[in-house]
mmCIF file of C-alpha atoms in Angstrom:
data_model
loop_
_atom_site.group_PDB
_atom_site.id
_atom_site.type_symbol
_atom_site.label_atom_id
_atom_site.label_comp_id
_atom_site.label_asym_id
_atom_site.label_seq_id
_atom_site.Cartn_x
_atom_site.Cartn_y
_atom_site.Cartn_z
ATOM 1 C CA LEU A 162 -0.051 0.071 -0.034
ATOM 2 C CA SER A 163 1.516 3.200 -0.883
ATOM 3 C CA THR A 164 -1.761 5.050 1.281
ATOM 4 C CA ILE A 165 -2.800 4.033 4.714
ATOM 5 C CA PHE A 166 -6.274 5.070 2.433
ATOM 6 C CA GLU A 167 -5.879 2.792 -0.189
ATOM 7 C CA VAL A 168 -8.231 -0.217 1.484
ATOM 8 C CA LEU A 169 -11.624 2.575 1.264
ATOM 9 C CA ASP A 170 -14.010 1.898 -0.165
ATOM 10 C CA ILE A 171 -15.199 5.523 -2.099
ATOM 11 C CA TYR A 172 -19.072 5.840 -3.276
ATOM 12 C CA GLU A 173 -20.270 8.458 -5.340
ATOM 13 C CA PRO A 174 -24.437 9.387 -5.618
ATOM 14 C CA SER A 175 -26.338 7.783 -7.880
ATOM 15 C CA ALA A 176 -27.970 9.851 -10.973
ATOM 16 C CA GLU A 177 -31.171 9.696 -9.846
ATOM 17 C CA PHE A 178 -30.044 10.840 -6.813
ATOM 18 C CA GLU A 179 -28.145 14.063 -8.009
ATOM 19 C CA ALA A 180 -31.195 14.452 -10.256
ATOM 20 C CA ALA A 181 -33.770 14.801 -7.140
ATOM 21 C CA PRO A 182 -35.224 17.700 -6.403
ATOM 22 C CA ASP A 183 -34.188 20.153 -3.620
ATOM 23 C CA ILE A 184 -37.069 18.590 -0.439
ATOM 24 C CA VAL A 185 -39.152 21.291 0.601
ATOM 25 C CA HIS A 186 -39.195 22.078 4.850
ATOM 26 C CA PRO A 187 -43.257 22.912 5.979
ATOM 27 C CA PRO A 188 -43.501 26.219 7.545
ATOM 28 C CA PRO A 189 -42.744 26.682 11.196
ATOM 29 C CA ALA A 190 -46.311 26.138 13.530
ATOM 30 C CA PRO A 191 -47.984 29.362 15.386
ATOM 31 C CA LEU A 192 -47.267 28.966 18.723
ATOM 32 C CA ASP A 193 -49.939 30.161 20.903
ATOM 33 C CA TYR A 194 -48.490 31.632 24.131
ATOM 34 C CA THR A 195 -50.640 31.792 27.332
ATOM 35 C CA VAL A 196 -49.786 34.219 30.481
ATOM 36 C CA GLU A 197 -50.744 32.752 33.577
ATOM 37 C CA THR A 198 -53.236 34.885 35.688
ATOM 38 C CA GLU A 199 -53.094 34.755 39.336
ATOM 39 C CA GLU A 200 -56.630 33.351 39.777
ATOM 40 C CA ASP A 201 -54.805 30.576 42.297
ATOM 41 C CA SER A 202 -52.697 33.664 44.801
ATOM 42 C CA GLU A 203 -54.956 33.047 47.571
ATOM 43 C CA PHE A 204 -54.391 29.163 47.094
ATOM 44 C CA GLU A 205 -50.834 29.709 46.519
ATOM 45 C CA ALA A 206 -50.730 32.083 49.715
ATOM 46 C CA LEU A 207 -52.793 29.003 51.968
ATOM 47 C CA PHE A 208 -49.845 27.044 51.033
ATOM 48 C CA ALA A 209 -47.181 28.964 51.635
ATOM 49 C CA MET A 210 -49.239 29.897 54.834
ATOM 50 C CA THR A 211 -49.516 26.383 55.906
ATOM 51 C CA ALA A 212 -45.635 25.794 54.586
ATOM 52 C CA ILE A 213 -44.025 28.546 57.293
ATOM 53 C CA MET A 214 -46.854 27.861 59.743
ATOM 54 C CA ASP A 215 -44.955 24.426 59.972
ATOM 55 C CA ASP A 216 -41.119 25.328 59.307
ATOM 56 C CA LEU A 217 -41.792 28.206 62.300
ATOM 57 C CA SER A 218 -43.189 25.326 64.350
ATOM 58 C CA ARG A 219 -39.781 22.745 64.042
ATOM 59 C CA LEU A 220 -37.916 25.736 64.669
ATOM 60 C CA ARG A 221 -39.486 26.493 68.244
ATOM 61 C CA SER A 222 -39.941 23.380 69.323
ATOM 62 C CA GLU A 223 -36.098 23.055 68.404
ATOM 63 C CA ILE A 224 -35.368 26.632 69.982
ATOM 64 C CA ARG A 225 -37.325 25.593 73.697
ATOM 65 C CA GLY A 226 -35.827 21.831 73.679
ATOM 66 C CA LEU A 227 -32.243 23.488 73.862
ATOM 67 C CA TRP A 228 -33.197 26.052 76.563
ATOM 68 C CA ALA A 229 -34.387 23.148 78.350
ATOM 69 C CA LYS A 230 -31.122 21.871 78.121
ATOM 70 C CA TYR A 231 -29.415 25.115 79.540
ATOM 71 C CA GLU A 232 -31.263 24.821 82.393
ATOM 72 C CA ALA A 233 -31.115 21.974 83.275
ATOM 73 C CA GLY A 234 -27.577 22.635 83.027
ATOM 74 C CA LYS A 235 -26.743 20.370 79.976
ATOM 75 C CA MET A 236 -25.282 23.084 77.667
ATOM 76 C CA ASP A 237 -24.013 26.550 77.436
ATOM 77 C CA ILE A 238 -26.046 29.864 76.895
ATOM 78 C CA ALA A 239 -24.325 30.748 74.168
ATOM 79 C CA ALA A 240 -23.806 27.934 72.120
ATOM 80 C CA VAL A 241 -27.342 28.340 72.405
ATOM 81 C CA ALA A 242 -27.939 31.873 71.639
ATOM 82 C CA VAL A 243 -25.572 31.723 68.676
ATOM 83 C CA THR A 244 -28.051 29.057 67.679
ATOM 84 C CA THR A 245 -31.229 30.145 68.599
ATOM 85 C CA SER A 246 -30.373 34.196 67.013
ATOM 86 C CA THR A 247 -29.478 31.393 63.328
ATOM 87 C CA ALA A 248 -32.808 30.450 63.919
ATOM 88 C CA ILE A 249 -34.561 33.274 64.124
ATOM 89 C CA GLU A 250 -32.319 34.415 60.728
ATOM 90 C CA LEU A 251 -33.221 31.340 59.015
ATOM 91 C CA ALA A 252 -36.822 32.196 60.433
ATOM 92 C CA ARG A 253 -36.324 35.684 58.700
ATOM 93 C CA SER A 254 -35.241 33.199 55.535
ATOM 94 C CA TYR A 255 -38.949 31.973 55.027
ATOM 95 C CA GLU A 256 -40.313 35.114 55.531
ATOM 96 C CA ASP A 257 -38.708 36.754 52.803
ATOM 97 C CA ASP A 258 -39.561 34.117 50.659
ATOM 98 C CA ILE A 259 -43.052 34.181 50.905
ATOM 99 C CA ARG A 260 -43.076 37.856 50.997
ATOM 100 C CA PRO A 261 -44.523 38.197 46.659
ATOM 101 C CA PHE A 262 -48.016 35.545 48.103
ATOM 102 C CA MET A 263 -48.519 37.945 51.045
ATOM 103 C CA GLU A 264 -48.694 41.030 49.706
ATOM 104 C CA LYS A 265 -50.969 40.034 46.831
ATOM 105 C CA GLN A 266 -53.538 39.600 50.067
ATOM 106 C CA GLY A 267 -52.747 42.937 52.007
ATOM 107 C CA GLY A 268 -50.111 41.510 53.954
ATOM 108 C CA SER A 269 -48.892 38.355 56.469
ATOM 109 C CA SER A 270 -50.184 39.758 59.477
ATOM 110 C CA ILE A 271 -53.510 40.731 57.936
ATOM 111 C CA PHE A 272 -53.235 37.263 56.116
ATOM 112 C CA HIS A 273 -52.404 35.116 59.399
ATOM 113 C CA VAL A 274 -56.103 36.250 60.645
ATOM 114 C CA LYS A 275 -57.871 34.400 57.576
ATOM 115 C CA TYR A 276 -56.222 31.903 57.699
ATOM 116 C CA PHE A 277 -56.926 31.087 61.238
ATOM 117 C CA GLY A 278 -60.362 31.247 59.973
ATOM 118 C CA ALA A 279 -60.230 29.390 57.548
ATOM 119 C CA VAL A 280 -57.998 26.058 59.386
ATOM 120 C CA LEU A 281 -61.345 26.757 62.433
ATOM 121 C CA GLU A 282 -63.828 26.236 59.794
ATOM 122 C CA ALA A 283 -62.104 23.142 58.629
ATOM 123 C CA PHE A 284 -61.868 21.155 61.992
ATOM 124 C CA GLY A 285 -65.629 22.890 62.058
ATOM 125 C CA ILE A 286 -65.374 25.419 64.964
ATOM 126 C CA ASP A 287 -67.365 28.794 64.791
ATOM 127 C CA ALA A 288 -64.283 31.089 65.492
ATOM 128 C CA GLU A 289 -67.079 34.098 66.942
ATOM 129 C CA ALA A 290 -69.162 31.678 69.191
ATOM 130 C CA LYS A 291 -67.078 33.227 72.351
ATOM 131 C CA GLN A 292 -67.633 32.075 76.244
ATOM 132 C CA LYS A 293 -68.317 35.492 77.101
ATOM 133 C CA PRO A 294 -67.810 39.149 75.439
ATOM 134 C CA THR A 295 -64.085 39.881 75.243
ATOM 135 C CA ASP A 296 -62.699 36.969 74.298
ATOM 136 C CA ASP A 297 -60.188 37.350 71.347
ATOM 137 C CA TYR A 298 -62.127 34.248 69.927
ATOM 138 C CA ASN A 299 -64.353 30.796 70.799
ATOM 139 C CA PHE A 300 -61.164 29.392 73.544
ATOM 140 C CA ALA A 301 -61.921 25.587 72.034
ATOM 141 C CA ALA A 302 -59.950 26.435 69.280
ATOM 142 C CA TYR A 303 -56.556 27.872 71.540
ATOM 143 C CA ASP A 304 -54.526 24.480 70.526
ATOM 144 C CA ILE A 305 -54.792 25.144 66.740
ATOM 145 C CA ALA A 306 -54.714 29.268 68.051
ATOM 146 C CA ASP A 307 -51.067 28.707 69.777
ATOM 147 C CA THR A 308 -50.170 26.411 67.003
ATOM 148 C CA LEU A 309 -50.713 28.934 64.250
ATOM 149 C CA PHE A 310 -49.287 31.619 66.876
ATOM 150 C CA THR A 311 -52.571 33.347 66.676
ATOM 151 C CA ASN A 312 -52.390 33.918 70.539
ATOM 152 C CA THR A 313 -48.839 35.750 70.431
ATOM 153 C CA LEU A 314 -50.054 38.458 67.396
ATOM 154 C CA ILE A 315 -53.186 38.943 69.142
ATOM 155 C CA ASN A 316 -50.976 40.250 72.245
ATOM 156 C CA ILE A 317 -48.434 42.521 69.651
ATOM 157 C CA ILE A 318 -51.402 43.922 67.823
ATOM 158 C CA ALA A 319 -52.963 44.951 71.784
ATOM 159 C CA PHE A 320 -48.891 46.290 72.645
ATOM 160 C CA VAL A 321 -48.930 48.433 69.138
ATOM 161 C CA ARG A 322 -52.362 49.745 69.908
ATOM 162 C CA ALA A 323 -51.727 50.725 73.524
ATOM 163 C CA ASN A 324 -48.186 52.488 72.409
ATOM 164 C CA PRO A 325 -48.159 54.763 70.256
ATOM 165 C CA LEU A 326 -44.520 54.766 67.855
ATOM 166 C CA GLY A 327 -42.613 57.356 69.207
ATOM 167 C CA GLU A 328 -43.129 57.070 73.374
ATOM 168 C CA ILE A 329 -41.330 54.653 75.739
ATOM 169 C CA PRO A 330 -43.438 51.169 76.341
ATOM 170 C CA SER A 331 -44.553 52.027 79.543
ATOM 171 C CA TYR A 332 -47.144 49.871 82.330
ATOM 172 C CA ASN A 333 -48.603 51.242 85.108
ATOM 173 C CA GLY A 334 -49.454 47.704 86.379
ATOM 174 C CA LEU A 335 -53.289 47.477 86.268
ATOM 175 C CA TYR A 336 -53.007 43.990 85.825
ATOM 176 C CA GLY A 337 -50.270 43.601 88.260
ATOM 177 C CA TRP A 338 -46.844 42.993 87.959
ATOM 178 C CA PHE A 339 -44.219 39.631 86.459
ATOM 179 C CA ASP A 340 -43.699 38.609 89.965
ATOM 180 C CA GLU A 341 -40.069 36.306 88.946
ATOM 181 C CA VAL A 342 -40.485 34.382 92.493
ATOM 182 C CA LEU A 343 -43.213 32.497 90.541
ATOM 183 C CA VAL A 344 -41.071 31.212 87.965
ATOM 184 C CA GLY A 345 -40.548 27.617 87.229
ATOM 185 C CA SER A 346 -43.551 26.863 89.435
ATOM 186 C CA ALA A 347 -47.699 25.477 89.743
ATOM 187 C CA ASP A 348 -48.554 29.038 89.952
ATOM 188 C CA ALA A 349 -46.300 31.123 86.977
ATOM 189 C CA TRP A 350 -48.232 31.882 84.240
ATOM 190 C CA ASP A 351 -48.006 30.299 80.850
ATOM 191 C CA ASP A 352 -49.897 30.139 77.523
ATOM 192 C CA ASN A 353 -52.920 28.326 79.231
ATOM 193 C CA ASP A 354 -54.246 31.692 80.973
ATOM 194 C CA ALA A 355 -56.148 32.637 77.790
ATOM 195 C CA GLN A 356 -58.644 29.671 78.403
ATOM 196 C CA ASN A 357 -59.573 31.709 81.954
ATOM 197 C CA GLY A 358 -59.868 34.837 80.394
ATOM 198 C CA GLU A 359 -56.521 36.833 79.822
ATOM 199 C CA THR A 360 -56.704 39.148 77.162
ATOM 200 C CA GLY A 361 -54.278 39.984 74.744
ATOM 201 C CA THR A 362 -53.769 43.671 76.808
ATOM 202 C CA GLU A 363 -53.621 42.190 79.410
ATOM 203 C CA ARG A 364 -50.323 40.984 79.151
ATOM 204 C CA ASP A 365 -48.860 44.145 78.798
ATOM 205 C CA SER A 366 -46.696 43.743 81.863
ATOM 206 C CA ARG A 367 -45.028 41.655 79.818
ATOM 207 C CA CYS A 368 -44.968 43.499 75.749
ATOM 208 C CA ALA A 369 -43.052 45.919 77.160
ATOM 209 C CA THR A 370 -40.096 43.309 77.906
ATOM 210 C CA MET A 371 -40.862 41.494 74.845
ATOM 211 C CA VAL A 372 -40.489 44.615 72.419
ATOM 212 C CA PHE A 373 -36.967 45.655 72.749
ATOM 213 C CA PHE A 374 -36.451 41.416 71.646
ATOM 214 C CA CYS A 375 -38.048 42.206 68.090
ATOM 215 C CA ARG A 376 -38.685 45.162 68.080
ATOM 216 C CA ALA A 377 -36.726 44.844 64.212
ATOM 217 C CA ASP A 378 -39.972 42.137 63.604
ATOM 218 C CA LEU A 379 -42.183 45.095 65.432
ATOM 219 C CA SER A 380 -41.490 47.899 63.201
ATOM 220 C CA GLY A 381 -43.532 47.343 60.717
ATOM 221 C CA LEU A 382 -46.146 46.203 62.449
ATOM 222 C CA ILE A 383 -45.655 49.574 64.369
ATOM 223 C CA ARG A 384 -45.664 51.748 61.580
ATOM 224 C CA ARG A 385 -48.298 50.271 58.544
ATOM 225 C CA ARG A 386 -49.524 47.862 61.737
ATOM 226 C CA GLN A 387 -48.193 44.994 59.299
ATOM 227 C CA GLY A 388 -45.868 42.522 60.946
ATOM 228 C CA LYS A 389 -43.528 39.596 60.297
ATOM 229 C CA LEU A 390 -45.063 36.037 61.177
ATOM 230 C CA VAL A 391 -41.169 35.473 62.457
ATOM 231 C CA SER A 392 -42.939 38.203 65.685
ATOM 232 C CA PRO A 393 -44.724 36.081 67.531
ATOM 233 C CA PRO A 394 -43.109 32.783 67.252
ATOM 234 C CA LEU A 395 -40.061 34.817 69.212
ATOM 235 C CA VAL A 396 -41.950 36.260 71.358
ATOM 236 C CA GLN A 397 -43.106 33.065 72.281
ATOM 237 C CA ILE A 398 -39.568 31.591 73.111
ATOM 238 C CA PHE A 399 -38.952 35.005 75.145
ATOM 239 C CA ASP A 400 -42.005 34.809 76.917
ATOM 240 C CA ARG A 401 -41.524 30.951 77.503
ATOM 241 C CA TRP A 402 -38.299 30.920 78.482
ATOM 242 C CA THR A 403 -39.422 34.018 81.180
ATOM 243 C CA ASN A 404 -41.801 31.507 83.070
ATOM 244 C CA THR A 405 -40.056 28.446 82.808
ATOM 245 C CA LEU A 406 -36.265 29.273 83.632
ATOM 246 C CA GLN A 407 -34.285 30.645 86.010
ATOM 247 C CA VAL A 408 -33.952 34.142 86.134
ATOM 248 C CA GLY A 409 -30.656 35.894 86.774
ATOM 249 C CA LYS A 410 -29.412 32.557 85.178
ATOM 250 C CA GLY A 411 -28.274 34.351 82.196
ATOM 251 C CA TRP A 412 -26.971 37.599 83.548
ATOM 252 C CA THR A 413 -24.712 35.534 85.770
ATOM 253 C CA ASP A 414 -23.316 34.304 82.996
ATOM 254 C CA LEU A 415 -22.799 37.434 81.871
ATOM 255 C CA GLN A 416 -21.182 38.322 85.048
ATOM 256 C CA HIS A 417 -19.155 35.773 84.989
ATOM 257 C CA ILE A 418 -17.318 36.168 81.949
ATOM 258 C CA MET A 419 -17.020 39.876 82.545
ATOM 259 C CA HIS A 420 -15.101 39.152 85.621
ATOM 260 C CA THR A 421 -12.925 37.026 84.051
ATOM 261 C CA ILE A 422 -12.102 39.761 81.253
ATOM 262 C CA ARG A 423 -11.281 42.246 84.075
ATOM 263 C CA LYS A 424 -8.850 39.524 85.874
ATOM 264 C CA ALA A 425 -6.702 38.670 82.765
ATOM 265 C CA VAL A 426 -6.745 42.125 81.523
ATOM 266 C CA ASP A 427 -5.459 43.206 85.943
ATOM 267 C CA GLU A 428 -3.208 40.192 85.494
ATOM 268 C CA LEU A 429 -1.195 41.854 82.939
ATOM 269 C CA PRO A 430 1.180 44.194 82.445
ATOM 270 C CA THR A 431 0.369 47.759 81.616
ATOM 271 C CA SER A 432 2.399 47.717 78.791
ATOM 272 C CA CYS A 433 -0.215 45.554 76.504
ATOM 273 C CA LYS A 434 -2.335 47.996 75.451
ATOM 274 C CA GLU A 435 -4.057 46.130 73.072
ATOM 275 C CA PRO A 436 -5.701 43.291 75.420
ATOM 276 C CA GLN A 437 -6.783 46.483 77.136
ATOM 277 C CA THR A 438 -9.174 47.316 74.501
ATOM 278 C CA MET A 439 -11.240 44.350 76.072
ATOM 279 C CA LEU A 440 -11.997 46.585 78.485
ATOM 280 C CA GLU A 441 -14.355 48.537 76.192
ATOM 281 C CA PRO A 442 -17.275 46.775 75.601
ATOM 282 C CA LEU A 443 -17.448 46.357 79.458
ATOM 283 C CA GLU A 444 -18.227 49.952 79.979
ATOM 284 C CA LEU A 445 -21.519 49.211 79.664
ATOM 285 C CA TRP A 446 -21.770 47.721 82.950
ATOM 286 C CA ASP A 447 -18.677 48.462 84.858
ATOM 287 C CA LYS A 448 -20.277 51.407 86.091
ATOM 288 C CA GLY A 449 -22.679 49.947 88.188
ATOM 289 C CA LEU A 450 -25.277 51.898 85.672
ATOM 290 C CA ASP A 451 -28.324 50.058 83.790
ATOM 291 C CA PRO A 452 -29.408 52.406 80.925
ATOM 292 C CA ILE A 453 -32.252 51.223 80.631
ATOM 293 C CA ALA A 454 -33.329 51.630 84.111
ATOM 294 C CA LEU A 455 -32.287 55.357 84.025
ATOM 295 C CA ILE A 456 -34.414 56.144 81.380
ATOM 296 C CA ARG A 457 -37.596 54.353 82.936
ATOM 297 C CA THR A 458 -36.830 56.335 86.324
ATOM 298 C CA SER A 459 -35.295 59.484 84.734
ATOM 299 C CA LEU A 460 -39.318 59.421 83.011
ATOM 300 C CA GLY A 461 -40.898 59.076 86.480
ATOM 301 C CA GLN A 462 -41.442 54.992 85.614
ATOM 302 C CA PRO A 463 -40.740 51.533 87.878
ATOM 303 C CA TYR A 464 -38.168 49.884 87.306
ATOM 304 C CA LYS A 465 -35.636 47.488 88.879
ATOM 305 C CA ASP A 466 -31.911 47.833 87.244
ATOM 306 C CA TYR A 467 -31.043 44.925 85.597
ATOM 307 C CA THR A 468 -34.709 43.548 84.611
ATOM 308 C CA TYR A 469 -34.436 43.373 81.545
ATOM 309 C CA CYS A 470 -30.510 41.939 81.050
ATOM 310 C CA ARG A 471 -32.205 39.118 84.439
ATOM 311 C CA ARG A 472 -34.524 38.312 81.667
ATOM 312 C CA ASN A 473 -33.638 38.230 78.427
ATOM 313 C CA PHE A 474 -31.794 35.554 77.980
ATOM 314 C CA LEU A 475 -30.572 35.618 74.312
ATOM 315 C CA HIS A 476 -29.621 38.866 75.097
ATOM 316 C CA CYS A 477 -27.297 37.299 77.921
ATOM 317 C CA GLY A 478 -26.070 34.595 75.881
ATOM 318 C CA LEU A 479 -24.924 36.534 73.066
ATOM 319 C CA TRP A 480 -22.754 38.925 74.812
ATOM 320 C CA VAL A 481 -21.365 36.045 76.895
ATOM 321 C CA HIS A 482 -20.637 34.684 73.360
ATOM 322 C CA PHE A 483 -18.811 37.844 72.244
ATOM 323 C CA LEU A 484 -16.662 38.564 74.617
ATOM 324 C CA ARG A 485 -15.620 35.007 74.890
ATOM 325 C CA THR A 486 -14.175 35.810 70.893
ATOM 326 C CA LEU A 487 -13.012 38.953 71.460
ATOM 327 C CA LEU A 488 -11.601 37.296 75.196
ATOM 328 C CA HIS A 489 -10.143 34.252 72.692
ATOM 329 C CA GLN A 490 -8.387 36.575 69.547
ATOM 330 C CA GLN A 491 -6.770 38.961 72.117
ATOM 331 C CA GLY A 492 -5.280 35.549 73.484
ATOM 332 C CA VAL A 493 -4.007 33.937 70.565
ATOM 333 C CA SER A 494 -2.649 37.400 69.976
ATOM 334 C CA TYR A 495 -0.784 37.781 73.309
ATOM 335 C CA ALA A 496 0.256 34.259 73.278
ATOM 336 C CA SER A 497 1.993 33.751 69.849
ATOM 337 C CA VAL A 498 4.068 36.817 70.668
ATOM 338 C CA PRO A 499 7.809 34.008 70.694
ATOM 339 C CA GLY A 500 8.448 32.807 74.132
ATOM 340 C CA THR A 501 5.449 34.556 76.323
ATOM 341 C CA VAL A 502 3.995 31.403 76.630
ATOM 342 C CA LEU A 503 7.545 29.290 76.891
ATOM 343 C CA TYR A 504 8.609 31.142 78.904
ATOM 344 C CA ALA A 505 5.801 31.681 81.415
ATOM 345 C CA ALA A 506 6.503 27.809 81.728
ATOM 346 C CA GLN A 507 9.739 27.639 82.296
ATOM 347 C CA LEU A 508 9.286 30.460 85.054
ATOM 348 C CA TYR A 509 6.366 28.863 86.766
ATOM 349 C CA HIS A 510 7.665 24.883 86.364
ATOM 350 C CA ALA A 511 11.012 26.701 89.120
ATOM 351 C CA LEU A 512 8.290 28.019 90.805
ATOM 352 C CA GLN A 513 6.035 25.353 91.308
ATOM 353 C CA GLN A 514 9.166 22.658 92.440
ATOM 354 C CA GLU A 515 10.247 25.476 95.191
ATOM 355 C CA ARG A 516 7.058 25.696 96.566
ATOM 356 C CA CYS A 517 6.547 29.062 96.073
ATOM 357 C CA LEU A 518 3.452 29.042 95.272
ATOM 358 C CA LYS A 519 0.155 29.059 96.709
ATOM 359 C CA HIS A 520 -2.131 27.472 93.764
ATOM 360 C CA ALA A 521 -1.917 26.114 90.618
ATOM 361 C CA TRP A 522 -2.404 28.140 87.238
ATOM 362 C CA GLN A 523 -5.074 26.107 85.145
ATOM 363 C CA ASP A 524 -4.069 27.162 82.582
ATOM 364 C CA MET A 525 -0.717 26.780 81.959
ATOM 365 C CA GLU A 526 -1.209 23.001 83.666
ATOM 366 C CA THR A 527 -3.824 22.398 80.645
ATOM 367 C CA LEU A 528 -0.952 23.742 78.140
ATOM 368 C CA ARG A 529 1.088 21.280 79.545
ATOM 369 C CA LYS A 530 -1.083 18.261 79.979
ATOM 370 C CA ILE A 531 -2.268 18.904 76.002
ATOM 371 C CA GLN A 532 0.239 19.471 74.553
ATOM 372 C CA GLY A 533 3.398 17.533 76.629
ATOM 373 C CA ASN A 534 6.928 18.462 78.394
ATOM 374 C CA SER A 535 8.610 18.439 75.394
ATOM 375 C CA THR A 536 6.691 21.527 74.139
ATOM 376 C CA SER A 537 8.425 23.832 76.709
ATOM 377 C CA PHE A 538 11.357 22.142 77.879
ATOM 378 C CA ILE A 539 14.591 19.727 76.527
ATOM 379 C CA GLY A 540 14.117 16.730 78.305
ATOM 380 C CA GLU A 541 12.794 16.859 81.116
ATOM 381 C CA PRO A 542 11.423 19.520 83.211
ATOM 382 C CA LEU A 543 14.589 19.623 85.792
ATOM 383 C CA SER A 544 14.393 20.281 90.266
ATOM 384 C CA SER A 545 17.708 22.193 90.788
ATOM 385 C CA PHE A 546 18.301 26.284 90.560
ATOM 386 C CA LYS A 547 21.318 25.590 88.123
ATOM 387 C CA GLY A 548 19.252 23.301 86.083
ATOM 388 C CA TYR A 549 16.170 26.121 86.110
ATOM 389 C CA PHE A 550 18.355 28.313 84.788
ATOM 390 C CA ASN A 551 20.605 25.765 82.340
ATOM 391 C CA SER A 552 17.120 25.004 80.729
ATOM 392 C CA PHE A 553 15.867 28.448 80.276
ATOM 393 C CA CYS A 554 18.996 29.715 78.656
ATOM 394 C CA LEU A 555 18.504 26.507 76.169
ATOM 395 C CA THR A 556 15.114 27.709 75.708
ATOM 396 C CA LEU A 557 15.710 31.415 75.368
ATOM 397 C CA GLY A 558 18.655 30.311 72.739
ATOM 398 C CA SER A 559 21.679 31.575 74.808
ATOM 399 C CA SER A 560 24.841 29.506 75.638
ATOM 400 C CA ILE A 561 25.068 27.406 78.817
ATOM 401 C CA THR A 562 28.671 28.375 80.118
ATOM 402 C CA ASN A 563 28.985 32.255 78.738
#
């Protein structure tokens, strides 16, 4: 073979094929475009509302479980608070997803009332069959209302009506005051009190504190009578922990981390300026003055110092997380300076061997347990003055003899 292509056969077209006429393609069929109408917008809104109610209920249940573990001492307040904050942001994203459907129905809170009525109708319950004229609805549907967050939404609306925009919320004690001593007892308030005739307006004593907790979500309701669906579950969670968790426990945790930071800064040389910045966030509490109490008393309203902090576990938990993060960042930065930890380990070992310390340095003991003696010493730790000096010189990279 002269070329590799000689083995290939060549096919020539026939004369009939060459003489055949060209194929005529049929014209394209006309397309009929149909514009999507909004006839089913109410159905879509009902479907979206059902989905978000289920999602919010699951989040509420999960968050309640986490705070119960915190109360039992099984979880740290910072971890629970950060998880709760993340769940709140997740809930807000849920509502953002369904906002287009709700706006077509007049808004989330308005359609929620219509949705609640439709659910009661499906269960054969007359919402207007009230036991007393002052009831918000037929309390035979209380469990359904609790599941759909209707009870809390009624409370929020009552609070907004009683507190005009631009005024600091106040409560004159007309319906009594929240008793911290009764928290967790059989006499403590819970959601079921609504069945005994407690109306939304009668809960204003708690709403004054709740509004600080979810003020961002209530702003729309205050301005336009249009709130967010995420507001009721937030208030429910807040009200639940206010009446079940030990009042002041979160504030105690926050005070503990503030004391830890102050102690850590006080023990550092004054030449270390960077760690001093950790004290700046504590200035709000350092002088022992509660800013909320100052505002209340200046307006002639009774208010016990740090009431908001003692009752708002999420606020305290997020502060604990922030301060711990700040402490860890400064600690890593301080310990990263060459020799800071290494030289301290040498000195601590010498003082400990000579019994000059009254108490063990727990942080250093933990570090040595994790990293081992080989990290801080060349060979085994010595137990004589000469051995301390030689080991320290080797650590510095200096000559032992010179």
